[in-house]
Coordinates of C-alpha atoms and ligand atoms in Angstrom, one line a residue:
M1 CA 15.6 31.0 -0.6
T2 CA 12.9 33.7 -0.1
S3 CA 13.9 36.9 -2.0
D4 CA 13.6 40.4 -0.2
T5 CA 10.6 41.5 -2.0
Q6 CA 8.7 38.5 -0.9
L7 CA 9.7 39.1 2.6
L8 CA 8.5 42.6 2.5
D9 CA 5.4 42.0 0.6
D10 CA 4.0 39.2 2.8
P11 CA 1.0 40.6 4.4
A12 CA 0.8 37.7 7.0
T13 CA 4.2 38.8 8.3
G14 CA 4.4 42.5 7.6
D15 CA 1.6 43.3 10.2
A16 CA 2.5 40.8 12.8
L17 CA 4.0 43.7 14.9
A18 CA 1.4 46.0 14.6
D19 CA -1.1 43.5 15.6
S20 CA 0.8 42.4 18.7
T21 CA -0.5 45.6 20.5
S22 CA -4.0 45.2 19.5
D23 CA -6.7 44.3 22.2
A24 CA -7.5 41.0 20.6
S25 CA -3.8 40.1 20.6
L26 CA -3.5 41.1 24.1
Q27 CA -6.3 38.9 25.1
R28 CA -4.8 36.0 23.1
S29 CA -1.5 36.4 25.0
I30 CA -3.3 36.5 28.3
A31 CA -5.3 33.3 27.5
R32 CA -2.2 31.6 26.3
S33 CA -0.4 32.6 29.4
A34 CA -3.0 31.1 31.6
Q35 CA -2.9 27.9 29.7
I36 CA 0.7 27.7 30.1
E37 CA 0.7 28.7 33.7
A38 CA -1.6 25.7 34.5
D39 CA 0.5 23.2 32.5
L40 CA 3.7 24.5 34.4
E41 CA 2.2 22.9 37.5
V42 CA 2.0 19.5 35.9
H43 CA 4.9 19.5 33.5
P44 CA 7.7 21.9 34.6
E45 CA 10.2 19.8 32.6
R46 CA 8.6 21.0 29.3
Y47 CA 9.8 24.6 29.8
R48 CA 12.7 26.6 29.6
M49 CA 12.3 30.1 30.8
L50 CA 14.4 33.1 30.1
T51 CA 14.0 36.7 31.2
G52 CA 16.2 39.4 32.1
D53 CA 16.8 42.9 33.3
R54 CA 19.0 45.9 32.2
P55 CA 21.5 46.7 34.9
T56 CA 20.4 50.3 35.4
G57 CA 19.9 50.5 39.1
H58 CA 19.0 48.7 42.3
L59 CA 15.9 46.5 42.3
H60 CA 13.0 47.8 44.3
L61 CA 9.9 46.2 45.9
G62 CA 8.0 46.7 42.5
H63 CA 10.5 44.5 40.8
Y64 CA 10.2 41.9 43.6
F65 CA 6.5 41.6 43.8
G66 CA 6.2 42.1 40.1
S67 CA 8.6 39.6 38.8
L68 CA 11.5 38.4 40.8
R69 CA 9.3 36.4 43.2
N70 CA 7.7 34.7 40.1
R71 CA 11.1 33.7 38.7
V72 CA 12.0 32.0 41.9
A73 CA 8.7 30.2 42.1
L74 CA 9.3 28.8 38.4
Q75 CA 12.8 27.9 39.2
D76 CA 11.5 26.0 42.5
K77 CA 8.9 24.1 40.4
G78 CA 11.7 22.8 38.3
V79 CA 11.5 24.8 35.3
D80 CA 15.0 25.3 33.5
T81 CA 15.6 28.9 34.3
F82 CA 17.8 31.5 32.6
V83 CA 18.1 35.2 33.9
L84 CA 20.1 37.5 31.8
I85 CA 21.8 40.7 32.6
A86 CA 21.2 42.9 29.5
D87 CA 24.4 45.0 29.7
Y88 CA 24.5 45.6 25.9
Q89 CA 20.9 47.0 26.0
V90 CA 22.1 49.6 28.5
I91 CA 24.2 51.2 25.9
T92 CA 21.3 51.7 23.4
D93 CA 20.6 55.1 25.0
R94 CA 23.6 55.9 27.2
D95 CA 27.0 57.0 26.5
E96 CA 28.2 56.8 30.0
V97 CA 29.3 53.1 30.7
A98 CA 31.5 53.7 33.6
S99 CA 29.5 52.2 36.4
I100 CA 28.0 49.2 34.4
Q101 CA 30.3 46.9 36.2
E102 CA 29.0 48.0 39.6
R103 CA 25.4 47.7 38.5
V104 CA 25.9 44.3 37.0
F105 CA 27.2 42.9 40.4
S106 CA 24.6 44.7 42.5
L107 CA 21.9 43.1 40.2
L108 CA 23.5 39.7 40.6
A109 CA 23.4 40.3 44.4
D110 CA 19.8 41.2 44.3
Y111 CA 19.0 38.0 42.3
L112 CA 20.8 35.6 44.4
A113 CA 19.5 37.4 47.7
V114 CA 15.9 36.8 46.6
G115 CA 16.5 33.1 46.1
L116 CA 17.7 32.6 42.5
D117 CA 20.0 29.6 42.9
P118 CA 23.0 29.4 40.5
A119 CA 22.8 25.6 40.7
R120 CA 19.4 25.7 39.1
T121 CA 19.2 29.0 37.4
T122 CA 21.8 30.1 34.6
V123 CA 22.5 34.0 35.3
F124 CA 24.7 35.5 32.5
T125 CA 25.7 38.7 31.0
H126 CA 24.8 38.8 27.4
S127 CA 27.7 40.7 26.3
S128 CA 29.9 37.8 27.5
I129 CA 28.4 35.3 25.0
P130 CA 29.8 35.8 21.5
A131 CA 27.8 33.1 19.8
L132 CA 24.7 34.6 21.1
N133 CA 25.8 38.0 19.6
Q134 CA 26.6 36.4 16.3
L135 CA 23.0 35.3 15.9
M136 CA 22.2 38.9 15.5
L137 CA 23.5 39.1 11.8
P138 CA 21.3 36.5 10.4
F139 CA 18.4 37.7 12.3
L140 CA 19.0 41.2 11.2
S141 CA 18.6 39.8 7.5
L142 CA 15.0 38.8 8.5
V143 CA 13.5 42.2 9.6
T144 CA 12.9 45.2 7.9
D145 CA 13.9 48.9 9.1
S146 CA 10.2 50.0 8.8
E147 CA 9.1 47.1 11.0
L148 CA 11.6 48.2 13.7
R149 CA 10.6 51.9 13.4
R150 CA 7.0 50.7 14.2
N151 CA 7.9 48.7 17.2
P152 CA 5.9 50.5 20.1
T153 CA 8.8 49.9 22.6
V154 CA 11.6 51.2 20.3
K155 CA 9.1 54.4 19.8
A156 CA 8.7 54.8 23.6
E157 CA 12.4 54.4 24.4
Q158 CA 13.3 57.0 21.8
E159 CA 10.8 59.5 23.2
A160 CA 12.4 59.0 26.7
T161 CA 15.8 60.1 25.2
G162 CA 14.3 63.4 24.7
G163 CA 14.6 63.5 21.0
R164 CA 18.4 62.8 20.7
P165 CA 19.2 60.9 17.3
M166 CA 18.5 57.2 17.5
S167 CA 21.5 54.8 17.5
G168 CA 21.6 52.0 15.4
L169 CA 21.6 49.7 18.3
M170 CA 18.5 51.2 19.7
L171 CA 16.8 50.6 16.4
T172 CA 17.8 47.0 16.3
Y173 CA 17.7 46.0 19.9
P174 CA 14.3 44.1 19.6
V175 CA 16.4 41.9 17.3
H176 CA 19.2 41.5 19.9
Q177 CA 16.5 40.5 22.3
A178 CA 15.3 37.9 19.9
A179 CA 18.9 36.5 19.9
D180 CA 18.7 36.6 23.8
I181 CA 15.6 34.5 23.9
L182 CA 16.3 32.1 20.8
F183 CA 20.0 31.3 21.6
C184 CA 18.9 28.8 24.2
K185 CA 15.5 28.0 22.5
A186 CA 13.5 29.5 25.7
N187 CA 9.9 28.6 25.2
V188 CA 8.3 30.7 28.0
V189 CA 9.5 34.3 28.7
P190 CA 7.9 36.1 31.7
V191 CA 7.6 39.7 30.8
G192 CA 5.3 42.7 31.3
K193 CA 2.7 43.7 28.7
D194 CA 5.2 46.6 27.5
Q195 CA 7.5 43.8 26.4
L196 CA 4.9 42.0 24.2
P197 CA 6.0 43.6 20.8
H198 CA 9.7 42.3 21.4
L199 CA 8.2 38.7 21.9
E200 CA 6.1 39.1 18.8
Q201 CA 9.3 40.2 16.9
T202 CA 11.2 37.2 18.4
R203 CA 8.4 34.8 17.0
V204 CA 8.4 36.5 13.6
V205 CA 12.4 36.0 13.6
A206 CA 12.0 32.3 14.3
R207 CA 9.3 31.7 11.9
R208 CA 11.2 33.7 9.1
F209 CA 14.5 32.0 9.8
D210 CA 12.7 28.6 9.3
E211 CA 11.0 30.1 6.1
R212 CA 14.1 31.5 4.5
Y213 CA 17.1 29.4 5.8
G214 CA 15.5 26.2 6.6
R215 CA 16.4 23.5 9.2
A216 CA 19.3 21.7 10.4
G217 CA 19.9 18.3 11.7
D218 CA 16.5 16.7 12.3
R219 CA 14.6 18.3 9.5
S220 CA 11.2 17.7 11.1
V221 CA 11.6 20.4 13.6
P222 CA 12.6 24.2 13.0
V223 CA 15.8 25.4 14.5
F224 CA 13.9 27.8 16.7
P225 CA 10.7 27.3 18.6
A226 CA 8.4 30.2 18.9
P227 CA 8.4 31.4 22.5
D228 CA 5.4 32.5 24.5
A229 CA 5.0 35.4 26.9
L230 CA 4.2 34.6 30.4
L231 CA 2.0 37.4 31.7
S232 CA 1.7 36.6 35.4
E233 CA -0.7 38.4 37.5
A234 CA 1.4 41.3 39.1
P235 CA 0.1 43.6 41.8
N236 CA 0.1 47.1 40.7
L237 CA 2.4 48.5 43.5
L238 CA 3.0 52.2 43.2
G239 CA 5.7 54.4 44.6
T240 CA 5.4 56.0 48.2
D241 CA 4.0 59.2 46.5
G242 CA 1.2 57.3 44.8
T243 CA 2.7 57.5 41.4
K244 CA 4.4 54.8 39.4
M245 CA 7.2 53.3 41.3
S246 CA 10.5 54.4 39.6
K247 CA 13.9 55.0 40.6
S248 CA 14.0 58.4 38.8
R249 CA 11.2 59.6 41.0
G250 CA 12.8 58.7 44.2
N251 CA 9.7 57.1 45.6
T252 CA 11.0 53.5 45.6
I253 CA 11.8 51.2 48.4
E254 CA 15.0 49.1 47.4
L255 CA 15.7 45.7 48.3
R256 CA 19.1 46.6 49.6
M257 CA 17.8 49.5 51.8
S258 CA 18.4 49.3 55.5
A259 CA 15.5 48.9 57.9
N260 CA 16.2 52.5 59.0
D261 CA 16.1 54.1 55.5
T262 CA 12.9 52.0 54.8
A263 CA 11.2 53.6 57.9
K264 CA 12.4 57.1 56.7
V265 CA 10.9 56.6 53.1
L266 CA 7.7 55.2 54.6
K267 CA 7.4 58.0 57.0
K268 CA 7.4 60.5 54.1
A269 CA 4.8 58.4 52.2
V270 CA 1.9 60.5 50.8
T271 CA -1.6 59.5 52.3
D272 CA -4.9 61.6 52.3
S273 CA -6.9 63.6 54.7
D274 CA -9.5 61.1 55.5
R275 CA -8.2 59.5 58.9
H276 CA -10.3 56.2 58.7
I277 CA -8.2 53.8 56.7
T278 CA -9.9 51.7 54.0
Y279 CA -8.7 49.7 51.1
D280 CA -10.1 51.2 47.9
P281 CA -7.4 51.4 45.2
A282 CA -9.6 53.4 42.7
A283 CA -10.6 56.2 45.1
R284 CA -7.7 56.2 47.6
P285 CA -4.6 55.0 45.7
E286 CA -2.0 56.3 48.0
V287 CA -3.5 54.8 51.2
S288 CA -4.4 51.6 49.3
N289 CA -1.1 51.2 48.1
L290 CA 0.4 51.2 51.7
V291 CA -2.3 48.7 52.7
Q292 CA -1.4 46.5 49.7
L293 CA 2.3 46.6 50.7
A294 CA 1.5 45.3 54.2
A295 CA -0.6 42.7 52.5
L296 CA 1.9 41.5 50.2
T297 CA 4.6 41.3 52.9
T298 CA 2.4 39.6 55.4
G299 CA 0.4 37.4 53.0
R300 CA -2.7 38.7 54.5
D301 CA -5.9 40.2 52.9
P302 CA -5.7 44.0 52.4
L303 CA -9.3 44.5 53.2
V304 CA -8.8 42.9 56.7
I305 CA -5.8 44.8 57.2
A306 CA -7.6 48.1 56.5
E307 CA -10.4 47.3 58.8
E308 CA -8.1 46.3 61.7
I309 CA -6.4 49.7 61.4
G310 CA -9.5 51.7 61.0
D311 CA -9.3 54.8 62.9
G312 CA -5.7 54.3 63.7
G313 CA -5.1 56.7 60.8
S314 CA -2.1 56.9 58.6
G315 CA 0.3 56.8 61.6
A316 CA -0.7 53.4 62.5
L317 CA -0.7 52.3 58.9
K318 CA 2.8 53.6 58.3
K319 CA 4.0 51.8 61.5
L320 CA 2.4 48.6 60.3
V321 CA 3.6 48.7 56.9
T322 CA 7.2 49.5 58.1
E323 CA 7.3 46.6 60.4
A324 CA 5.9 44.3 57.9
V325 CA 8.3 45.3 55.1
N326 CA 11.3 45.2 57.4
E327 CA 10.4 41.9 58.7
H328 CA 9.7 40.2 55.3
F329 CA 13.0 41.6 53.8
A330 CA 15.3 41.1 56.9
P331 CA 16.6 37.7 55.8
I332 CA 16.9 38.8 52.1
R333 CA 18.8 41.9 53.2
A334 CA 21.1 40.0 55.5
R335 CA 21.9 37.6 52.7
R336 CA 22.5 40.4 50.3
A337 CA 25.0 42.2 52.6
E338 CA 26.9 38.9 52.6
L339 CA 26.9 38.5 48.9
E340 CA 28.1 42.2 48.4
A341 CA 30.9 41.5 50.7
D342 CA 32.0 38.5 48.6
Q343 CA 32.8 39.7 45.3
A344 CA 34.9 36.6 44.6
H345 CA 31.9 34.6 44.9
L346 CA 29.8 36.9 42.7
R347 CA 32.3 36.9 39.9
S348 CA 32.5 33.0 40.0
V349 CA 28.7 32.6 39.9
L350 CA 28.7 34.9 36.7
A351 CA 31.7 32.9 35.2
D352 CA 29.8 29.8 35.6
G353 CA 26.5 31.2 34.1
N354 CA 28.5 32.5 31.2
A355 CA 30.3 29.3 30.7
R356 CA 27.0 27.4 30.4
A357 CA 25.4 30.1 28.2
T358 CA 28.3 30.0 25.8
E359 CA 28.1 26.2 25.5
I360 CA 24.5 26.3 24.6
A361 CA 24.8 29.4 22.3
E362 CA 27.7 27.7 20.5
A363 CA 25.6 24.4 19.8
T364 CA 22.8 26.8 18.5
L365 CA 25.1 28.8 16.3
A366 CA 26.4 25.4 15.0
E367 CA 22.8 24.5 13.9
V368 CA 22.3 27.9 12.5
R369 CA 25.4 27.5 10.3
E370 CA 24.3 24.1 9.0
A371 CA 20.8 25.4 8.3
M372 CA 22.4 28.4 6.3
Q373 CA 24.9 26.0 4.5
M374 CA 27.8 28.0 6.0
V375 CA 29.7 25.2 7.3
Y376 CA 33.1 25.2 5.4
G377 CA 35.4 22.9 6.9
Ligands
LIG1 N1 14.2 44.5 27.4 C1 14.1 44.0 28.7 C2 13.8 45.2 29.7 O1 14.1 46.3 29.3 C3 15.4 43.5 29.2 C4 15.8 42.1 28.4 C5 16.7 42.1 27.5 C6 15.0 41.0 28.2 N2 16.6 40.7 26.8 C7 15.5 40.1 27.3 C8 13.8 40.6 28.8 C9 15.2 39.0 27.0 C10 13.1 39.2 28.7 C11 14.0 38.5 27.6 O2 13.3 45.1 30.7

């Protein structure tokens, strides 16, 4: 067994996280991601993908075009798909848990409405999987507190809490995220760039588990495979005021919004003083963002759309975007309304997902116990 000092002094592992945010490392992740993307077309059966969201609010068009749509595409390609609702992660920085329940079911309704199919995709709440959470203990033995303090995402999260003291859960949530990914031995994790340090932490945990505790059963393979990030090309969709789309800024269009409310939000969208519409994201972010939204929802080229509107001005642009968004999301919204009205169905979907995740987590925990020589009778 490796001693603590060896673990801490190992320069190869000690700097793994700091390196995960460097440019060279980002380039490597992007290249690796492109390779996987290509292989997925030919061998979807080689992949198990897992990703997830915190149940903090209602999903909006940024989520849809940035990630939800890709998840459904992966599912439809035949990739074994896991989507987790990270309810424990919500309590890293919040005291108030009263409405978690409602947010969880709202998130689930969003998932199912956009096309995640419970027959092919396992949707689960990580708090409901005891064996997953139990992995946290051996995993915590494999990381150091300074490594966690250096994690850029932990730092950013802490800054966002306005200098409140950091909870132990906040400090260690990257390790919990490693348990989220490794419990089912997912090998691809579609995430945004901001999550790369977590992925690197997960890879480090997988490798150190093998180095320190060893293997179970078939000794030629480590217990945990090292997962890769899948950094899919995501359009940079802004909010209706031209800044980052985020619920707290009130500049989002939510999946669940009515056609009427969508029209209202878009009517107030910020444009600029040049009446002639063009698509030029660098020089005209607000106008171009609306053009892009029309392009994404109609599947057309933004340059062509802008040219067609031309001197029609922002009035014509807003009218077109509103129609395009409402038309594209009408079936999704109708389905979502049906789902929301059938809480019993939502509960049974989650119960099934949690049962499947529990079965897998228990099998993995059994291997972990064997590798750690903690099987007693
Ligand atoms: N940390 C992620 C977020 O804030 C959510 C998440 C939790 C997650 N566990 C995960 C994402 C595992 C990918 C894989 O968005």
